[in-house]
mmCIF file of C-alpha atoms in Angstrom:
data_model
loop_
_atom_site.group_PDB
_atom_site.id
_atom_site.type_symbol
_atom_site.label_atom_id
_atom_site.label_comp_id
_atom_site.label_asym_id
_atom_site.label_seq_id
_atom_site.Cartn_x
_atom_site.Cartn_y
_atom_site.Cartn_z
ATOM 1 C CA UNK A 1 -10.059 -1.449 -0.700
ATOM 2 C CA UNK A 2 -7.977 -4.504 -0.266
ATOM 3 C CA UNK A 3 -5.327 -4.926 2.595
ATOM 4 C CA UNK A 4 -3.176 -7.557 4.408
ATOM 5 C CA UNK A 5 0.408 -8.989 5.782
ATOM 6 C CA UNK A 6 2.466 -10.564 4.368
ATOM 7 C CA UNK A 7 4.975 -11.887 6.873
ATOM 8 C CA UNK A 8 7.893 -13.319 4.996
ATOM 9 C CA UNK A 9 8.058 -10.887 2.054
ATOM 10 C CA UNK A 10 11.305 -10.439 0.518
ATOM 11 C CA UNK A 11 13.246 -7.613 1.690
ATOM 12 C CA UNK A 12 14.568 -6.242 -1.913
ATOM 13 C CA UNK A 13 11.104 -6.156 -2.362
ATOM 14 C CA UNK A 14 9.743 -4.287 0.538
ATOM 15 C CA UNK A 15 12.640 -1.723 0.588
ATOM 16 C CA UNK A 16 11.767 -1.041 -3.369
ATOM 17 C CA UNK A 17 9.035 0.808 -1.519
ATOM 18 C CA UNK A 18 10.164 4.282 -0.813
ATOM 19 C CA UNK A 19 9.644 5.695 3.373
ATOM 20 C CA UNK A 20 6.256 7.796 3.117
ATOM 21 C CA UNK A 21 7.054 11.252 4.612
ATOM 22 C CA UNK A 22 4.304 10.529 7.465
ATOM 23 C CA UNK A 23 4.069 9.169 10.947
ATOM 24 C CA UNK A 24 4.638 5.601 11.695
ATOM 25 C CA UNK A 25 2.962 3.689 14.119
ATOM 26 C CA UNK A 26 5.078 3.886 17.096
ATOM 27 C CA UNK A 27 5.415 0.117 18.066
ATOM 28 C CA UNK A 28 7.283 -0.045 14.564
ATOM 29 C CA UNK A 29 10.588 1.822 15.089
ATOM 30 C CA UNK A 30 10.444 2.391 11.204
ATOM 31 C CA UNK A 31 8.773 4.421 8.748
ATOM 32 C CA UNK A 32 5.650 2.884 7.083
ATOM 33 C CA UNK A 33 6.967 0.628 4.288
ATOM 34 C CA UNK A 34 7.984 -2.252 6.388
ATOM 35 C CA UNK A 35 9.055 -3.120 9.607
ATOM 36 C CA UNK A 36 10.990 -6.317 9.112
ATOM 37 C CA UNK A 37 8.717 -8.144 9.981
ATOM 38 C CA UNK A 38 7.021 -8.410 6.833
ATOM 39 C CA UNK A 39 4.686 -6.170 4.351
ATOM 40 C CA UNK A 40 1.678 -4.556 5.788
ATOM 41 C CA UNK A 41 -0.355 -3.057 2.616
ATOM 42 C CA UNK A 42 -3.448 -1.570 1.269
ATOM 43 C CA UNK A 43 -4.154 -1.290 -2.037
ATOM 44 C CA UNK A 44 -7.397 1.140 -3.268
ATOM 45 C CA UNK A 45 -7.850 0.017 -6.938
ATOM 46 C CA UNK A 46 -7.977 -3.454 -8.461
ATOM 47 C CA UNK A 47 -4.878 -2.201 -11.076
ATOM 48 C CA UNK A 48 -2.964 -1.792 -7.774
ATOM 49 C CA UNK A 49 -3.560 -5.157 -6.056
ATOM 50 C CA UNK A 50 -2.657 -6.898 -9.462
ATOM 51 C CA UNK A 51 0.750 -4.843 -9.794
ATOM 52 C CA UNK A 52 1.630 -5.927 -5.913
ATOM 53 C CA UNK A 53 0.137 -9.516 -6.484
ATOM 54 C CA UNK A 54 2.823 -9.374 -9.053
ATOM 55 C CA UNK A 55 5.332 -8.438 -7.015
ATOM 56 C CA UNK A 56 4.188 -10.143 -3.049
ATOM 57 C CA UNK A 57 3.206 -13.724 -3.264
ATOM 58 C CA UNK A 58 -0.022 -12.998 -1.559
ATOM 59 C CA UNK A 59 -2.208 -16.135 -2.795
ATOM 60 C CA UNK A 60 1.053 -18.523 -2.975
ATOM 61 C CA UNK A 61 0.428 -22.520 -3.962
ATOM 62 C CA UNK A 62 -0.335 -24.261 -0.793
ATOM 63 C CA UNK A 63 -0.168 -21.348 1.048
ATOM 64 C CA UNK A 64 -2.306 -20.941 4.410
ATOM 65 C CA UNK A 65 -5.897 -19.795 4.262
ATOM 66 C CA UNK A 66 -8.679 -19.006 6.538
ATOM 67 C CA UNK A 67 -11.982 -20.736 5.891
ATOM 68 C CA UNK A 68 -15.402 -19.045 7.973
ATOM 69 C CA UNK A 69 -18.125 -21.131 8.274
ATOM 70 C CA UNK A 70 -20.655 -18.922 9.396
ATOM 71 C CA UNK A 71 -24.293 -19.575 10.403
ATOM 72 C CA UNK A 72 -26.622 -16.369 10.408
ATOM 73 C CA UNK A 73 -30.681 -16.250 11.602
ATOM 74 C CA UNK A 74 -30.256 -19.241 13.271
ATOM 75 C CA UNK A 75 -33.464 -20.109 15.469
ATOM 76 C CA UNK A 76 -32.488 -20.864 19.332
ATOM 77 C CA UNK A 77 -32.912 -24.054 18.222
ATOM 78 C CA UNK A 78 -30.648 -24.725 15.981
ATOM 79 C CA UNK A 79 -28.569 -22.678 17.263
ATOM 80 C CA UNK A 80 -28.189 -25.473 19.685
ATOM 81 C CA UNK A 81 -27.216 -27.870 17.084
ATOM 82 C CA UNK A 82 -23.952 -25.939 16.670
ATOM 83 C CA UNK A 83 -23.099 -24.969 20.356
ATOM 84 C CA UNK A 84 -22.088 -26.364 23.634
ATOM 85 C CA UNK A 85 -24.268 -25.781 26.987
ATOM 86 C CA UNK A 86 -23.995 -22.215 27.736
ATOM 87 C CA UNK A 87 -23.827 -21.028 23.954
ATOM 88 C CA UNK A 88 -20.222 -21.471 23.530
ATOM 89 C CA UNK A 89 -19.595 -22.716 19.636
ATOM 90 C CA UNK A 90 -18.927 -27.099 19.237
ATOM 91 C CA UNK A 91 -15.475 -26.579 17.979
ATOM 92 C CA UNK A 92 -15.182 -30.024 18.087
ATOM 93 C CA UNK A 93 -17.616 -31.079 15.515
ATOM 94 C CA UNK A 94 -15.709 -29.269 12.751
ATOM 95 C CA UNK A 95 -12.471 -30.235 14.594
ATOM 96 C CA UNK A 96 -13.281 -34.119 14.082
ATOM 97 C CA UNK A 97 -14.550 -33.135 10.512
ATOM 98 C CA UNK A 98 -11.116 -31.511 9.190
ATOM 99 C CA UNK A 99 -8.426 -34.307 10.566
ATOM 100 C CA UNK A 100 -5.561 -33.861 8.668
ATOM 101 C CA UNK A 101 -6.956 -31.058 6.438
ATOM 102 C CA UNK A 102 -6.582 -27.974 9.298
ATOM 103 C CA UNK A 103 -7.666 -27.020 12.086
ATOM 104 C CA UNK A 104 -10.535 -24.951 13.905
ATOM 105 C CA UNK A 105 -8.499 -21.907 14.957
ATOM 106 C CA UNK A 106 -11.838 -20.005 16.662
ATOM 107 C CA UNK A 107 -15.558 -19.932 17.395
ATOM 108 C CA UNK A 108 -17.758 -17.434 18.000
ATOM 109 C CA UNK A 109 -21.597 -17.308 18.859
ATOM 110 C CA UNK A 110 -23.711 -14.200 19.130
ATOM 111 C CA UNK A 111 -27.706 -14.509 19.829
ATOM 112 C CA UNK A 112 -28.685 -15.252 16.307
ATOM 113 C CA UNK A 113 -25.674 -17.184 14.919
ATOM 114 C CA UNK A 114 -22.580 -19.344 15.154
ATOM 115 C CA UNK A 115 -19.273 -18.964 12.906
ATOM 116 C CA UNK A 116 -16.581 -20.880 12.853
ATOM 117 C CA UNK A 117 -12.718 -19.785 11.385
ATOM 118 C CA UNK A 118 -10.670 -22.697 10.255
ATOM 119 C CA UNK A 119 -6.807 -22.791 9.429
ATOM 120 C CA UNK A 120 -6.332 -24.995 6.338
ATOM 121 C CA UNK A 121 -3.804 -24.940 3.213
ATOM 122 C CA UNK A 122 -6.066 -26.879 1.197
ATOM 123 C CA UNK A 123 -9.207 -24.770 1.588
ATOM 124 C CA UNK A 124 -11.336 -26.996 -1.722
ATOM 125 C CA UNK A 125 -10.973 -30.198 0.888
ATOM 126 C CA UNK A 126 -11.412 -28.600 3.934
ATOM 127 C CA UNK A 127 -14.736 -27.070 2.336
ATOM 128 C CA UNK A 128 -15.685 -30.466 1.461
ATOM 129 C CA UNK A 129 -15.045 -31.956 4.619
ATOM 130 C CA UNK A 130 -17.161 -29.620 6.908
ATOM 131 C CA UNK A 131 -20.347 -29.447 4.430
ATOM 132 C CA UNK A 132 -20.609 -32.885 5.310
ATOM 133 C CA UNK A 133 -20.558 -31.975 9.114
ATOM 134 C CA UNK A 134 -23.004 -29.245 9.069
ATOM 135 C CA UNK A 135 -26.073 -30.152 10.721
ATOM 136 C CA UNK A 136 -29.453 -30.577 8.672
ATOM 137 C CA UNK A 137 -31.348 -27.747 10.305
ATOM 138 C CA UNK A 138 -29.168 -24.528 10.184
ATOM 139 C CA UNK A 139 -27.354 -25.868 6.294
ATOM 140 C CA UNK A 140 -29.901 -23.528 4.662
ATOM 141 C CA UNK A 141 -28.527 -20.377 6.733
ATOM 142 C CA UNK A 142 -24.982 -21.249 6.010
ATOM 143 C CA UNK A 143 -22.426 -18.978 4.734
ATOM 144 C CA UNK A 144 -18.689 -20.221 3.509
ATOM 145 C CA UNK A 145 -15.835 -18.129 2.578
ATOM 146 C CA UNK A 146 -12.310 -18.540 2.126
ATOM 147 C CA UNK A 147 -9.455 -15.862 2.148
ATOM 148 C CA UNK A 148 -5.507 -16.776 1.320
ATOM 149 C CA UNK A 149 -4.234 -15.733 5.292
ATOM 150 C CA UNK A 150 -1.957 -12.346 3.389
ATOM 151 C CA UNK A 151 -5.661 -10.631 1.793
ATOM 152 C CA UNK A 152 -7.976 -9.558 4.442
ATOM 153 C CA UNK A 153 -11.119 -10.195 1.561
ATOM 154 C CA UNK A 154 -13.365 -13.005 1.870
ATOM 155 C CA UNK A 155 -14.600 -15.183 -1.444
ATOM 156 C CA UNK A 156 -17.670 -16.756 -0.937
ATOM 157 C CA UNK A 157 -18.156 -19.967 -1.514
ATOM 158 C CA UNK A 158 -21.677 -20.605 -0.946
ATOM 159 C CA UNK A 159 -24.663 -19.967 -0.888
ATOM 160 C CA UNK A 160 -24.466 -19.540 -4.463
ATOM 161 C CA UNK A 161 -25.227 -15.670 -5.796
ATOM 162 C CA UNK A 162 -23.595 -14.069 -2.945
ATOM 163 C CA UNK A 163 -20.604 -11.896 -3.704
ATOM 164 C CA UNK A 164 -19.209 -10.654 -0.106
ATOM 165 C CA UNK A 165 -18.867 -11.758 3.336
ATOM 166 C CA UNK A 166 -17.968 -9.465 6.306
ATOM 167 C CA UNK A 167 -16.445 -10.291 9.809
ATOM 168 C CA UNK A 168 -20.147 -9.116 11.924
ATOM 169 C CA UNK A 169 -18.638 -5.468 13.713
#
């Protein structure tokens, strides 16, 4: 199952929808189809995200994407190569690393491992650009993905041979 938002979609196209005959969330004011505020969707089968791909620009040119750099088994000690005193994640060193290419929109650490989400609309450089920051200890326990900011499904980009990548719950 695929899902995702996308803010500015067309209005001819989100009222081709037709109201589903269920209740709405309540914070809407609107059936579910589309609050005005954009398209909200979830697709189940692969021939359905193609037909709405065709119809929602949901991977547009240049559009904005979320990059994770996430570390995972990290040792406590290099999990101190990627965090500040008191464990909170060194923003700053992927910060410094993106410049004009996006920014680091979060961190998060958790006793084994360190992620990182940056904002970027040129994902292939801003992949390229924090590599070259990670640290030498933790780069064998690094996982990248990138998702276009409408799909809520991650791509991985490396390590090589792994398909998915999942927020930790």
């Amino acid at each position: 199952m695929r899902g995702g938002n996308a803010p500015d979609a067309a209005e001819d196209v989100t009222t081709a929808y037709p109201e589903l005959h269920v209740l709405g969330n309540p914070f809407w004011g609107a059936p579910p189809r589309d609050d005005a505020s954009g398209l909200e969707w979830t697709t189940a089968s692969r021939p359905a995200f193609d037909r709405l791909a065709g119809l929602v620009p949901l991977d547009p040119p240049g559009g904005a994407q979320e990059v994770v750099v996430a570390f995972e088994d990290l040792t406590p000690a290099e999990q101190a190569t990627l965090t500040r005193e008191h464990g909170a994640p060194d923003t700053d060193r992927f910060a410094a690393a993106l410049s004009e290419l996006g920014h680091v929109r979060m961190g998060a650490s958790t006793a084994s491992g360190v992620r990182f989400h940056l904002a970027t609309s040129r994902p292939d450089d801003a992949i390229t650009a924090v590599r070259a920051a990670i640290p030498t200890g933790p780069a064998d326990k690094t996982v990248i993905a990138v998702r276009p900011e409408r799909i809520s499904t991650y791509r991985v980009v490396h390590p090589a041979g792994r398909d998915e990548y999942a927020l930790p719950g």
